[in-house]
GROMACS .gro file of C-alpha atoms in nm:
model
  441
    1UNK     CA    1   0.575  -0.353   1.644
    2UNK     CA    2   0.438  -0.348   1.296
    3UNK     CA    3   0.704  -0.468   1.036
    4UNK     CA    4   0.758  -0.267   0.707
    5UNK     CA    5   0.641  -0.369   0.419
    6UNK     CA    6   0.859  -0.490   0.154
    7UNK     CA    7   0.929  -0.184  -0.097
    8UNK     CA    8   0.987   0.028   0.240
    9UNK     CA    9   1.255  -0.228   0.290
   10UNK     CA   10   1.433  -0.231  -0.001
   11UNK     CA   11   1.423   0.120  -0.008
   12UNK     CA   12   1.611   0.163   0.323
   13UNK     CA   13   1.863  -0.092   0.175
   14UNK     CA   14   1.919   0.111  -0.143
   15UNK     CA   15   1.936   0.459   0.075
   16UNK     CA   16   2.201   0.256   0.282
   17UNK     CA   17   2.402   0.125   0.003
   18UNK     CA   18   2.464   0.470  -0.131
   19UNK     CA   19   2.557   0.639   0.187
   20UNK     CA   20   2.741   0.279   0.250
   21UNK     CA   21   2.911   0.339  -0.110
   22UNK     CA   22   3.001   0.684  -0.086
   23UNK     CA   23   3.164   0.647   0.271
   24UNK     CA   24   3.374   0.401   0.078
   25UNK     CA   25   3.528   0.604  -0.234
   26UNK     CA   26   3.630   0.842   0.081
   27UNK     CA   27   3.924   0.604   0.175
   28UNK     CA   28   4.202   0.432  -0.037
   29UNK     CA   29   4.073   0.068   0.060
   30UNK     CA   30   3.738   0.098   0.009
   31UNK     CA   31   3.669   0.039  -0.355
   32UNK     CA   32   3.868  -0.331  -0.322
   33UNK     CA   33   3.644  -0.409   0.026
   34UNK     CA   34   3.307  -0.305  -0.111
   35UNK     CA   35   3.403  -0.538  -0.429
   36UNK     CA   36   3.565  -0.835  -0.222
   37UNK     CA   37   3.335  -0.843   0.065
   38UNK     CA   38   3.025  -0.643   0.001
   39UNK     CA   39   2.944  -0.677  -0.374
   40UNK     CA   40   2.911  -1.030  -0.369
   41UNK     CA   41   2.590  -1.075  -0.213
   42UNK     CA   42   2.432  -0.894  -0.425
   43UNK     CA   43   2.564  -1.057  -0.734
   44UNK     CA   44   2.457  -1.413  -0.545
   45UNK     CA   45   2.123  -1.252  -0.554
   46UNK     CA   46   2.043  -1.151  -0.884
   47UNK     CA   47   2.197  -1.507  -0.964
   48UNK     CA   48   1.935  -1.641  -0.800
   49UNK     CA   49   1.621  -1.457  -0.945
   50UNK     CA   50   1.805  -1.522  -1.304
   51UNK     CA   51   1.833  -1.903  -1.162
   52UNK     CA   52   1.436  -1.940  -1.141
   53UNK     CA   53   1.339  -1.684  -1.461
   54UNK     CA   54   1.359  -1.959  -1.682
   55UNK     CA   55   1.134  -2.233  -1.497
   56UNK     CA   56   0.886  -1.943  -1.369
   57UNK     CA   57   0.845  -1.880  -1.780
   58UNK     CA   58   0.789  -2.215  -1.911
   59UNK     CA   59   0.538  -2.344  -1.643
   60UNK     CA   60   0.336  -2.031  -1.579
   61UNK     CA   61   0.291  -1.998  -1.984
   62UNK     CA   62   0.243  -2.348  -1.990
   63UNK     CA   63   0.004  -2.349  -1.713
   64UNK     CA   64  -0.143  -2.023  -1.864
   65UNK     CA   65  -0.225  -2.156  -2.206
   66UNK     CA   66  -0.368  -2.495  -2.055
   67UNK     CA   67  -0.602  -2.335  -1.870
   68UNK     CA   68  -0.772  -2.129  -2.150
   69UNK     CA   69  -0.877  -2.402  -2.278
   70UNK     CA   70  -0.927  -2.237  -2.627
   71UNK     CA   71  -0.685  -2.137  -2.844
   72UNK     CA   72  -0.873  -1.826  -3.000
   73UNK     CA   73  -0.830  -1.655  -2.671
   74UNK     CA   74  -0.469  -1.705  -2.686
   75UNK     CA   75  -0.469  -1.569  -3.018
   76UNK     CA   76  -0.636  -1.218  -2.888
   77UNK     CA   77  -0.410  -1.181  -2.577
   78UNK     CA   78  -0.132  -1.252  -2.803
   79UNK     CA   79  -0.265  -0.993  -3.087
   80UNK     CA   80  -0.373  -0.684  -2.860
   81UNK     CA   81  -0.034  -0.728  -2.629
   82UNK     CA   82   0.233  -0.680  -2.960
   83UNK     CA   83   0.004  -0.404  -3.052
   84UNK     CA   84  -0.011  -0.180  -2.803
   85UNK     CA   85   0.371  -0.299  -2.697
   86UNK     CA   86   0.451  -0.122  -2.994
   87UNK     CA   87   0.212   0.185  -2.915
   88UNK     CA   88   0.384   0.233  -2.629
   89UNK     CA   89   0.746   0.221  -2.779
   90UNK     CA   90   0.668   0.494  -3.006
   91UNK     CA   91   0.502   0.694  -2.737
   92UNK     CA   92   0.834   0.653  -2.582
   93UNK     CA   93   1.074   0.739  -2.830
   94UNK     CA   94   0.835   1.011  -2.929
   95UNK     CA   95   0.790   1.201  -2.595
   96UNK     CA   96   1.235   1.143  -2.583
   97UNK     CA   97   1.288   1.309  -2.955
   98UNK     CA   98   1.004   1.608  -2.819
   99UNK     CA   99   1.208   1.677  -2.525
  100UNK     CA  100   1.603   1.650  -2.647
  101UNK     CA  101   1.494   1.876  -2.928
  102UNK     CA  102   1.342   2.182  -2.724
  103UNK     CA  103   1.566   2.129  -2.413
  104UNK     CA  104   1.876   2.129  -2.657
  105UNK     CA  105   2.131   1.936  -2.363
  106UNK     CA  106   2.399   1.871  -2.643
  107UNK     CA  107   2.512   2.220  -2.736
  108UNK     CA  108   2.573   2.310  -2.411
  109UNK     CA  109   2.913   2.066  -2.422
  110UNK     CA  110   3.235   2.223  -2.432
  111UNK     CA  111   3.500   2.116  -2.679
  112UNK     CA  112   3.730   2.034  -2.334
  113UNK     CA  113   3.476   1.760  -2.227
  114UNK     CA  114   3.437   1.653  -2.546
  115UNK     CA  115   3.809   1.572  -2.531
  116UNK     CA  116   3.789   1.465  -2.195
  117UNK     CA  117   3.517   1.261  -2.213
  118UNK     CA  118   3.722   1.089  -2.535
  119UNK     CA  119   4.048   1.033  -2.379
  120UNK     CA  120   3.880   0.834  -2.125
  121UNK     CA  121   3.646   0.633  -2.317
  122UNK     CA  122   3.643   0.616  -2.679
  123UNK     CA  123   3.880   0.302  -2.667
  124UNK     CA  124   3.734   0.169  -2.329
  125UNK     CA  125   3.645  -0.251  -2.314
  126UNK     CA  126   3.298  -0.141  -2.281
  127UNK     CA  127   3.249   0.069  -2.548
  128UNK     CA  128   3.414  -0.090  -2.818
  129UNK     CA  129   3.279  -0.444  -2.700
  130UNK     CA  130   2.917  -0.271  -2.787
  131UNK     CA  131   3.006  -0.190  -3.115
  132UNK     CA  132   3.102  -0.477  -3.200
  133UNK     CA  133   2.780  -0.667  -3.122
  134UNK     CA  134   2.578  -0.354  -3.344
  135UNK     CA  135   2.795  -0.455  -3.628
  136UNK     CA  136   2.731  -0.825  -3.559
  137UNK     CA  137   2.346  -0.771  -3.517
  138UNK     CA  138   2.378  -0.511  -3.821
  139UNK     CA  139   2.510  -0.761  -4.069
  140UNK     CA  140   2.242  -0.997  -4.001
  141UNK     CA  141   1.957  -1.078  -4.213
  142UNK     CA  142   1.609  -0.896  -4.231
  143UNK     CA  143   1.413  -1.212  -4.088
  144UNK     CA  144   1.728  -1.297  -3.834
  145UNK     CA  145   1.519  -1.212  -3.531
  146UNK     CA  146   1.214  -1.457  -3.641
  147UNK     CA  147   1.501  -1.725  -3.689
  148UNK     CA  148   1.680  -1.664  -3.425
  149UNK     CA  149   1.300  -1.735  -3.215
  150UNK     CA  150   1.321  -2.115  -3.331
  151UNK     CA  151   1.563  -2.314  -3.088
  152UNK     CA  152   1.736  -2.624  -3.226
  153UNK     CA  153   1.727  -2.766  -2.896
  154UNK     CA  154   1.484  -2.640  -2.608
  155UNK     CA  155   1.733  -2.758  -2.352
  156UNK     CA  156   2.002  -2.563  -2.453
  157UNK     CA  157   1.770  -2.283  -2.489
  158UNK     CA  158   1.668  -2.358  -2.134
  159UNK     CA  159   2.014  -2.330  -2.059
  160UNK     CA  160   2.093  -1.976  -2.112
  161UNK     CA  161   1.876  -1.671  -2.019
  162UNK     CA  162   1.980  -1.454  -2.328
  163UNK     CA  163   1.743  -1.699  -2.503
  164UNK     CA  164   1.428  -1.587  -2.316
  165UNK     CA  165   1.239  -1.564  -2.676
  166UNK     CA  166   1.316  -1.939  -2.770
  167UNK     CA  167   1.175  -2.053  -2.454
  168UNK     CA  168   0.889  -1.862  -2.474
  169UNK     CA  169   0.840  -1.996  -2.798
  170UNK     CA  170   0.887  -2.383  -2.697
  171UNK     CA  171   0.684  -2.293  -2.375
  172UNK     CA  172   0.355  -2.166  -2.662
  173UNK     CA  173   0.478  -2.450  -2.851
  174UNK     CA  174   0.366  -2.762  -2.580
  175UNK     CA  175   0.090  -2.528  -2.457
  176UNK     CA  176  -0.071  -2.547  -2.745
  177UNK     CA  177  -0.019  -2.885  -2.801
  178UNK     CA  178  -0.152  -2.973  -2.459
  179UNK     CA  179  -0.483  -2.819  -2.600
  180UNK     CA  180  -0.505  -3.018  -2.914
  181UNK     CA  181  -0.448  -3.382  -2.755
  182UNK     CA  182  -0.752  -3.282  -2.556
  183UNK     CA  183  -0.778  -3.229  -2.137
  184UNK     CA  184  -0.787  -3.579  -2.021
  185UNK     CA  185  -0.488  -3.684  -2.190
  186UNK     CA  186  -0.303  -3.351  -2.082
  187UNK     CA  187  -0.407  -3.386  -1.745
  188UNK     CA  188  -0.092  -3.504  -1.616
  189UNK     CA  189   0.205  -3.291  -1.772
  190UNK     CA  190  -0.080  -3.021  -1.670
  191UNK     CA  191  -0.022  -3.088  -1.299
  192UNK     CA  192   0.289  -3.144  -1.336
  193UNK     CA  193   0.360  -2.784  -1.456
  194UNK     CA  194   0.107  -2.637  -1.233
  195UNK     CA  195   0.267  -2.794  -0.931
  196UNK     CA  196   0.579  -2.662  -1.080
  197UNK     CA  197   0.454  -2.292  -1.145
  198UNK     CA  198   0.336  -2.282  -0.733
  199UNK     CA  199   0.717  -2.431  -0.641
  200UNK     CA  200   0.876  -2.143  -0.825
  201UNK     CA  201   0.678  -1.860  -0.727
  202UNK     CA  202   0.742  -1.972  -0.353
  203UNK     CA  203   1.097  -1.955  -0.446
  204UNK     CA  204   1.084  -1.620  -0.526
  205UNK     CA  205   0.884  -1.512  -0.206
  206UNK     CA  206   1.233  -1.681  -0.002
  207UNK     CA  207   1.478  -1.476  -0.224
  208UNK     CA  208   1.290  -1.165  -0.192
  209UNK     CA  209   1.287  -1.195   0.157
  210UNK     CA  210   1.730  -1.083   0.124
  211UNK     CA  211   1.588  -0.831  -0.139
  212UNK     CA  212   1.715  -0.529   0.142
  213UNK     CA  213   2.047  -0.687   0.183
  214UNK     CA  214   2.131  -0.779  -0.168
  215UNK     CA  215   2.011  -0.377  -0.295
  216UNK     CA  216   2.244  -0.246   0.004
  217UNK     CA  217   2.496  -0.454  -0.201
  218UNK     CA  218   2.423  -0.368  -0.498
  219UNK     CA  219   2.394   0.011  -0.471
  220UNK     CA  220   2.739   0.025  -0.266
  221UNK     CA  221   2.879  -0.136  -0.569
  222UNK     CA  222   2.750   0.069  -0.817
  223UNK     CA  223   2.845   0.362  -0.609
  224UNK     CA  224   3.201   0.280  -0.535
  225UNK     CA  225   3.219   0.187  -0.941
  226UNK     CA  226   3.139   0.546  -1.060
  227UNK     CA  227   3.262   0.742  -1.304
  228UNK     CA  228   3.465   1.062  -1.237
  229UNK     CA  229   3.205   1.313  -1.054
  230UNK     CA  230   3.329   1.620  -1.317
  231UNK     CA  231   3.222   1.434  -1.549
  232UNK     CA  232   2.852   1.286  -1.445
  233UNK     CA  233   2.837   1.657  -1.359
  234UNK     CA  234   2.940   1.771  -1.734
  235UNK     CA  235   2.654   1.532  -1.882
  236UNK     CA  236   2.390   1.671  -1.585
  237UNK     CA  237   2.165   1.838  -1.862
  238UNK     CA  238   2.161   1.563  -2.072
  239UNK     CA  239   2.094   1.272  -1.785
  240UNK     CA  240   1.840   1.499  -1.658
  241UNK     CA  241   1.667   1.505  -1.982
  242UNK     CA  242   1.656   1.163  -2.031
  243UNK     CA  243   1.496   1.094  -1.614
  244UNK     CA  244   1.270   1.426  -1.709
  245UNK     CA  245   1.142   1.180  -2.016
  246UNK     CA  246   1.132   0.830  -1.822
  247UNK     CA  247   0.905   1.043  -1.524
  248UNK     CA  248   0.639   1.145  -1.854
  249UNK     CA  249   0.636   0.763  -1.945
  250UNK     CA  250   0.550   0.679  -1.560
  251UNK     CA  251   0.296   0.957  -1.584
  252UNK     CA  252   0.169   0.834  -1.930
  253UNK     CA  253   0.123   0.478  -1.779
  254UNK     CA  254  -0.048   0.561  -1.451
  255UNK     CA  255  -0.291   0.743  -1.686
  256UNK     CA  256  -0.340   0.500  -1.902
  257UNK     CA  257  -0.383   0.227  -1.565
  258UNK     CA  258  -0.620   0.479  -1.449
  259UNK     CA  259  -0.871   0.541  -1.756
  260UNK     CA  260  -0.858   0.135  -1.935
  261UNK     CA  261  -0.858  -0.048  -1.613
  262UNK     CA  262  -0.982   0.219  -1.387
  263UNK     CA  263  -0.751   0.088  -1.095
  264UNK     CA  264  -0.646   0.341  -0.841
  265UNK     CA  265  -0.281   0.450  -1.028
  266UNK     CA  266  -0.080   0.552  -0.675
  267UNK     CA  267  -0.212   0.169  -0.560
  268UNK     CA  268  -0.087   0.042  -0.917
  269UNK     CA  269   0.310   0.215  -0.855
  270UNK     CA  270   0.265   0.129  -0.462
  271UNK     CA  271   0.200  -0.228  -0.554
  272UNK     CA  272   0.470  -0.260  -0.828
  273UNK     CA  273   0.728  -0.089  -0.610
  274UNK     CA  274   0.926  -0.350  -0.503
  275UNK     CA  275   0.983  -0.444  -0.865
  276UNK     CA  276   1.080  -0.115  -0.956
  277UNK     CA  277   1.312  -0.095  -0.670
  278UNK     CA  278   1.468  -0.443  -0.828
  279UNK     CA  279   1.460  -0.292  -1.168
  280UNK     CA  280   1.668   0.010  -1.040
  281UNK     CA  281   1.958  -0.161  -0.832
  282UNK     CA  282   1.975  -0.466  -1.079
  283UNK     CA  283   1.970  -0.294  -1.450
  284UNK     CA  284   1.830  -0.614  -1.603
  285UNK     CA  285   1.462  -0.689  -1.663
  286UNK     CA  286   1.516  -1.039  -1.700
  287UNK     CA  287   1.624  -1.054  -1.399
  288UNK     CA  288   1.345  -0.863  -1.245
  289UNK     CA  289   1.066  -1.067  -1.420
  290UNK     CA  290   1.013  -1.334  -1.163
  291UNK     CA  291   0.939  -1.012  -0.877
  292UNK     CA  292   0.738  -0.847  -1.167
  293UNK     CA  293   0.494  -1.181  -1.224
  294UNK     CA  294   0.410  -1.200  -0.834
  295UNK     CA  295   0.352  -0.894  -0.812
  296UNK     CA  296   0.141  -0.841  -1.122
  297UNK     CA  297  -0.097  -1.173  -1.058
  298UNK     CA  298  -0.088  -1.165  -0.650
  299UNK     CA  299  -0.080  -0.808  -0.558
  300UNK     CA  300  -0.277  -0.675  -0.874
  301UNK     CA  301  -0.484  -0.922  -0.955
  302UNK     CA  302  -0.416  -1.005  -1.333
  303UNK     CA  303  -0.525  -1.355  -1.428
  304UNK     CA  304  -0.189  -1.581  -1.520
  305UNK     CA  305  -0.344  -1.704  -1.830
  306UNK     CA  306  -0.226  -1.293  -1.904
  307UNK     CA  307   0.042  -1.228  -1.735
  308UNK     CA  308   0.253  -1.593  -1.817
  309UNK     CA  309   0.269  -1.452  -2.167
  310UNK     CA  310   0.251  -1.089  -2.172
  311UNK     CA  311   0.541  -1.072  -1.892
  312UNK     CA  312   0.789  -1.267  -2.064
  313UNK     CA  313   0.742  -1.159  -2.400
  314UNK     CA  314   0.749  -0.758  -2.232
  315UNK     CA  315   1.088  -0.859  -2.099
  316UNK     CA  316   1.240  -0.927  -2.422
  317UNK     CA  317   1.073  -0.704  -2.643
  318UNK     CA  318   0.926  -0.419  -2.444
  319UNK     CA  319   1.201  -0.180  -2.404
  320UNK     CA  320   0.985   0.180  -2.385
  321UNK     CA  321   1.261   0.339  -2.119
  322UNK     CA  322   1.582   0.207  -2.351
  323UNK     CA  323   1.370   0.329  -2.626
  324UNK     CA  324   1.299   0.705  -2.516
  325UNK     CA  325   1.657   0.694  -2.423
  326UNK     CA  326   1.763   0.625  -2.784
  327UNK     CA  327   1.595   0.895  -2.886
  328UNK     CA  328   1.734   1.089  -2.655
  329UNK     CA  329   2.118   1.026  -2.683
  330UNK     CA  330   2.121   1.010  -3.045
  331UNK     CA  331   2.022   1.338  -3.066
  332UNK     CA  332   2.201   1.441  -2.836
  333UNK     CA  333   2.528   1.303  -2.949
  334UNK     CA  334   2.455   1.504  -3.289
  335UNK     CA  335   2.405   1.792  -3.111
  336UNK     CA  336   2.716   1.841  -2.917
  337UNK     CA  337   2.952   1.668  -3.236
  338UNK     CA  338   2.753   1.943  -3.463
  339UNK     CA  339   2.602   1.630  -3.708
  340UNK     CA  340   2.263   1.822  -3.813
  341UNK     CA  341   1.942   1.569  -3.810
  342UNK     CA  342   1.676   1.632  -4.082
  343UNK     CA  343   1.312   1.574  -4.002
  344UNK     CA  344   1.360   1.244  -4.190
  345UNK     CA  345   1.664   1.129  -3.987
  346UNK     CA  346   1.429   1.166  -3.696
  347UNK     CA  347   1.153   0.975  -3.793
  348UNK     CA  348   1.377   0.732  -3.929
  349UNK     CA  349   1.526   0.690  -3.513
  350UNK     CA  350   1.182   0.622  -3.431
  351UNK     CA  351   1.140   0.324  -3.670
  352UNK     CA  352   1.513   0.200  -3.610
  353UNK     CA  353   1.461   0.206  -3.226
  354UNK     CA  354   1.116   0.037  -3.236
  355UNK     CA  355   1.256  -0.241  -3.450
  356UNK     CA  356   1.611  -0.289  -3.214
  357UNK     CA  357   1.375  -0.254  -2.862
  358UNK     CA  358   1.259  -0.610  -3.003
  359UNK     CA  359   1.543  -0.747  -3.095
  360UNK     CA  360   1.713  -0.603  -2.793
  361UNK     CA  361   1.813  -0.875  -2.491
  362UNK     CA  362   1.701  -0.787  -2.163
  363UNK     CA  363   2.010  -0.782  -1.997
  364UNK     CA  364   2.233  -0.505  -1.861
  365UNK     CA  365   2.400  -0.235  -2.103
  366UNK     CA  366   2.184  -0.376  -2.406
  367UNK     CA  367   2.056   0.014  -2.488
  368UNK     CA  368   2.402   0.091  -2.582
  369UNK     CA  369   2.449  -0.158  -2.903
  370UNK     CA  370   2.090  -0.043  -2.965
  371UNK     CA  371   2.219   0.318  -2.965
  372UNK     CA  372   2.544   0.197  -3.223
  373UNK     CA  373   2.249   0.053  -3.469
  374UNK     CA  374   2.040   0.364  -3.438
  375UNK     CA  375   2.318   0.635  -3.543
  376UNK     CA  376   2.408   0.437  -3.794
  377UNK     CA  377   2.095   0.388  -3.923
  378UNK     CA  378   2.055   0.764  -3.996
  379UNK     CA  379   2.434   0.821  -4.113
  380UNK     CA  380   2.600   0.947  -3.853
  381UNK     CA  381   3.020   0.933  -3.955
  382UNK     CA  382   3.159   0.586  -3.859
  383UNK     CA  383   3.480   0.780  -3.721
  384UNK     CA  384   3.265   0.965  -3.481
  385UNK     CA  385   3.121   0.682  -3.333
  386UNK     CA  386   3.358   0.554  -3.068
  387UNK     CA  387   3.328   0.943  -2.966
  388UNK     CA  388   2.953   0.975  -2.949
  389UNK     CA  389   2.953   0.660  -2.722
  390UNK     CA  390   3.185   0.780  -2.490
  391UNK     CA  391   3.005   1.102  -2.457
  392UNK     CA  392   2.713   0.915  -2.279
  393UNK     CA  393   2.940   0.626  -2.175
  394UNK     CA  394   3.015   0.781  -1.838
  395UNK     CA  395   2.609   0.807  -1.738
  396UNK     CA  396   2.493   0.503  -1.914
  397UNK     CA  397   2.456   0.296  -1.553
  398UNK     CA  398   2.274   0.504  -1.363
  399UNK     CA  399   2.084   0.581  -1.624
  400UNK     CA  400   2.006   0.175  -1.733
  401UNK     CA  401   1.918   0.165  -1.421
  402UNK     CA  402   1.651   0.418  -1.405
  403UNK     CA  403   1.534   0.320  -1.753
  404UNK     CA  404   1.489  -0.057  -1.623
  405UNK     CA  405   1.236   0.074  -1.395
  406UNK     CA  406   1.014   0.221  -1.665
  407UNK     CA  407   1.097  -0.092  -1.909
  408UNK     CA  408   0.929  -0.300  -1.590
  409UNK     CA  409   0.659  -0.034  -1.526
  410UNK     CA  410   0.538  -0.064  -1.907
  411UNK     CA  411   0.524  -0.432  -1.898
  412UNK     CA  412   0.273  -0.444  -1.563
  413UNK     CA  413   0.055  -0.199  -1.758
  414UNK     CA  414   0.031  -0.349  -2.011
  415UNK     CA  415  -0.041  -0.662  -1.880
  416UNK     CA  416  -0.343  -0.500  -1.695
  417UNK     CA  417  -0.452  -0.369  -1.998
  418UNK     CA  418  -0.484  -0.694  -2.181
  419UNK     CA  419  -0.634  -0.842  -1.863
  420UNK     CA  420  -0.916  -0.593  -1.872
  421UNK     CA  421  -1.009  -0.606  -2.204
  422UNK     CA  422  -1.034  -1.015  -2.193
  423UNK     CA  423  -1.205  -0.991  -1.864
  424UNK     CA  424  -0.911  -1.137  -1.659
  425UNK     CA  425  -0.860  -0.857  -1.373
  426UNK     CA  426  -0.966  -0.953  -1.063
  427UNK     CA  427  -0.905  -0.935  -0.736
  428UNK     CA  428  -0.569  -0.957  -0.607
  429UNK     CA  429  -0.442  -1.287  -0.400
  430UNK     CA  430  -0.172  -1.254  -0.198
  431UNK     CA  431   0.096  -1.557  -0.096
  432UNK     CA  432   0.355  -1.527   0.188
  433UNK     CA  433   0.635  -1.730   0.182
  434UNK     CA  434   0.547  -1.894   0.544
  435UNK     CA  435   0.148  -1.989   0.435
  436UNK     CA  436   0.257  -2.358   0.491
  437UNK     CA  437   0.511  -2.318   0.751
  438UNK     CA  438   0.331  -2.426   1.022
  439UNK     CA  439   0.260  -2.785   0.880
  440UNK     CA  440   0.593  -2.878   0.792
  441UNK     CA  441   0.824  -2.732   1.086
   0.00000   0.00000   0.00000
């Protein structure tokens, strides 16, 4: 019998999580069993892809770099990759702005869930917990982000995954040095890392292979979590506008996959789909990034001197889904609270959600203190924001989650558009996680 392959898998498990999930919220114990006894394999799981996320970064850049052998090649994959990063942002906060403004979801919100939707979260943990980290990242200086880049101490930075950018930059860093003491006397930290680089990515083939149980886990949870069902159906027209948007961006990258790199664009999603599926049931692309790197250099075929650096850096600073959805909710939010945006206002959330998506940390529920710095960048009444938060507050999961996908998505295409135009797109080679089974069992 053949076996399925892995994105059929995990889809099964998410299908079976929901179901699983909503089975639960239909009895009075089964909220408190899906979080005791269910939930926590699939927490032990993303623990574990966030485990390896840091080493995977610092020895496949490493190992990229040193292999170039040239730094003026880095300097062009580095170059075209922040440029058409940020094409793609503004495509994305573009096509979100195009589509709240002639689909309109905010003024069809009734005063009564308005209030509703207030009393329930306006002084909730979560909400006021995000603004509070806008008016922390708010007050900080114009070049805070480029000195926030700099660790003190690369270990530390090592230490904690919110610090992806500083270990990107200590991982350029050595790279780069490795190039300048010459190849002979990097030879050895080069193996070393290289040796390291093949380690890790075999650790990810052994997590993935739970990937069906832990997204059965992790949908139930997320499931049995939910919001009250009135209101995810009150905020239907708006959460539909924003998936309607996120669906254009996956249509606008299998285009572009399809005309730069002329690779087949139903292979391109087929191949990235178990990183999608990740994407969706985990929220985080950090998290994802290890899944996203084999599957972007085995099953696509882009060279890791690309992908080691265009990956990680995506992860951090490539937000295009969060993006279009800032575009989206703010607008919203002044629709249905009757704040009226000028043409400037909207241009000026283009520009203030291009500059947060890089500042932005590639965790869970970072779109919403991107969101805070957005309506206040285009004066929207500081006693009306706890109440334009909890407007959205109630869909903001599920829709992370689907926006994760298309932050992920936009990261493998671009990284197959830098490997094309620096001739690094080749042919795909595949590693299973029993290739040397055999010899040591």
């Amino acid at each position: 019998m053949r076996k399925l392959e892995l994105h059929w898998q995990i889809l099964i498990g998410m299908l079976l999580g929901i179901l699983f999930g909503f089975l639960m919220t239909q009895v009075s114990w089964g909220k408190d069993f899906v979080g005791d006894w269910i939930q926590p394999f699939g927490t032990i799981f993303v623990k574990l892809l966030k485990l390896i996320a840091i080493p995977l970064i610092l020895a496949s850049l490493i190992k990229g770099i040193s292999d170039l052998k040239d730094i003026s090649k880095f300097r062009n994959i580095g170059l075209r990759t922040i440029i058409i990063y940020i094409a793609t942002t503004v495509v994305a906060i573009t096509i979100g702005l195009v589509l709240v403004n002639l689909l309109k979801p905010g003024e069809g919100i009734s005063e009564e869930t308005i209030r509703k939707l207030t009393d329930t979260y306006a002084n909730d943990s979560g909400v006021t917990s995000k603004m509070e980290e806008a008016s922390r990242q708010k007050d900080a200086g114009p070049l805070q982000f480029l000195e926030d880049m700099v660790p003190d101490n690369a270990l530390a930075a090592m230490t904690d995954n919110s610090l992806m950018l500083q270990v990107i930059f200590f991982a350029i860093f050595l790279g780069i040095s490795m190039l300048l003491i010459g190849e002979k006397d990097a030879k050895p930290l080069k193996k070393f890392f290289d040796s390291l680089n093949d380690v890790v990515l075999k650790m990810v083939d052994l997590i993935m292979l739970s990937a069906p149980y832990a997204v059965f886990a992790l949908l139930a949870g997320v499931v049995v979590s939910s919001s009250d069902p009135e209101l995810l159906l009150a905020l239907l027209k708006y959460a539909g506008v924003v998936v309607l948007g996120l669906a254009l961006m996956i249509v606008f990258y299998s285009i572009i996959v399809s005309t730069f790199t002329r690779y087949n664009p139903l292979t391109f999603l087929s191949k990235m789909s178990p990183a999608q599926l990740l994407a969706f049931s985990t929220s985080s692309s950090a998290a994802t990034l290890p899944v996203t790197m084999e599957r972007v250099e085995e099953h696509i075929g882009v060279d890791k001197e690309v992908s080691s650096f265009v990956l990680p850096v995506g992860a951090t600073i490539n937000m295009d889904g969060t993006s279009l959805y800032q575009g989206v909710a703010a607008v919203f939010i002044a629709q249905a609270l009757a704040f009226d945006l000028t043409l400037a206002n909207q241009l000026t959330i283009v520009l203030t959600a291009l500059l947060a998506s890089i500042g932005s940390a590639a965790v869970p529920g970072a779109g919403m203190v991107m969101l805070v710095i957005v309506l206040e960048s285009i004066g929207f009444p500081q006693d009306k924001l706890a109440i334009g938060l909890a407007l959205i507050f109630a869909v903001d999961r599920p829709l992370d989650m689907c926006r994760t996908v298309v932050n992920v998505t936009g990261d493998a295409t671009v990284a197959m558009m830098v490997a094309k135009s620096v001739g690094k797109l080749g042919k795909p080679k595949v590693k299973n996680w029993d290739d040397n089974y055999d010899k040591v069992k």
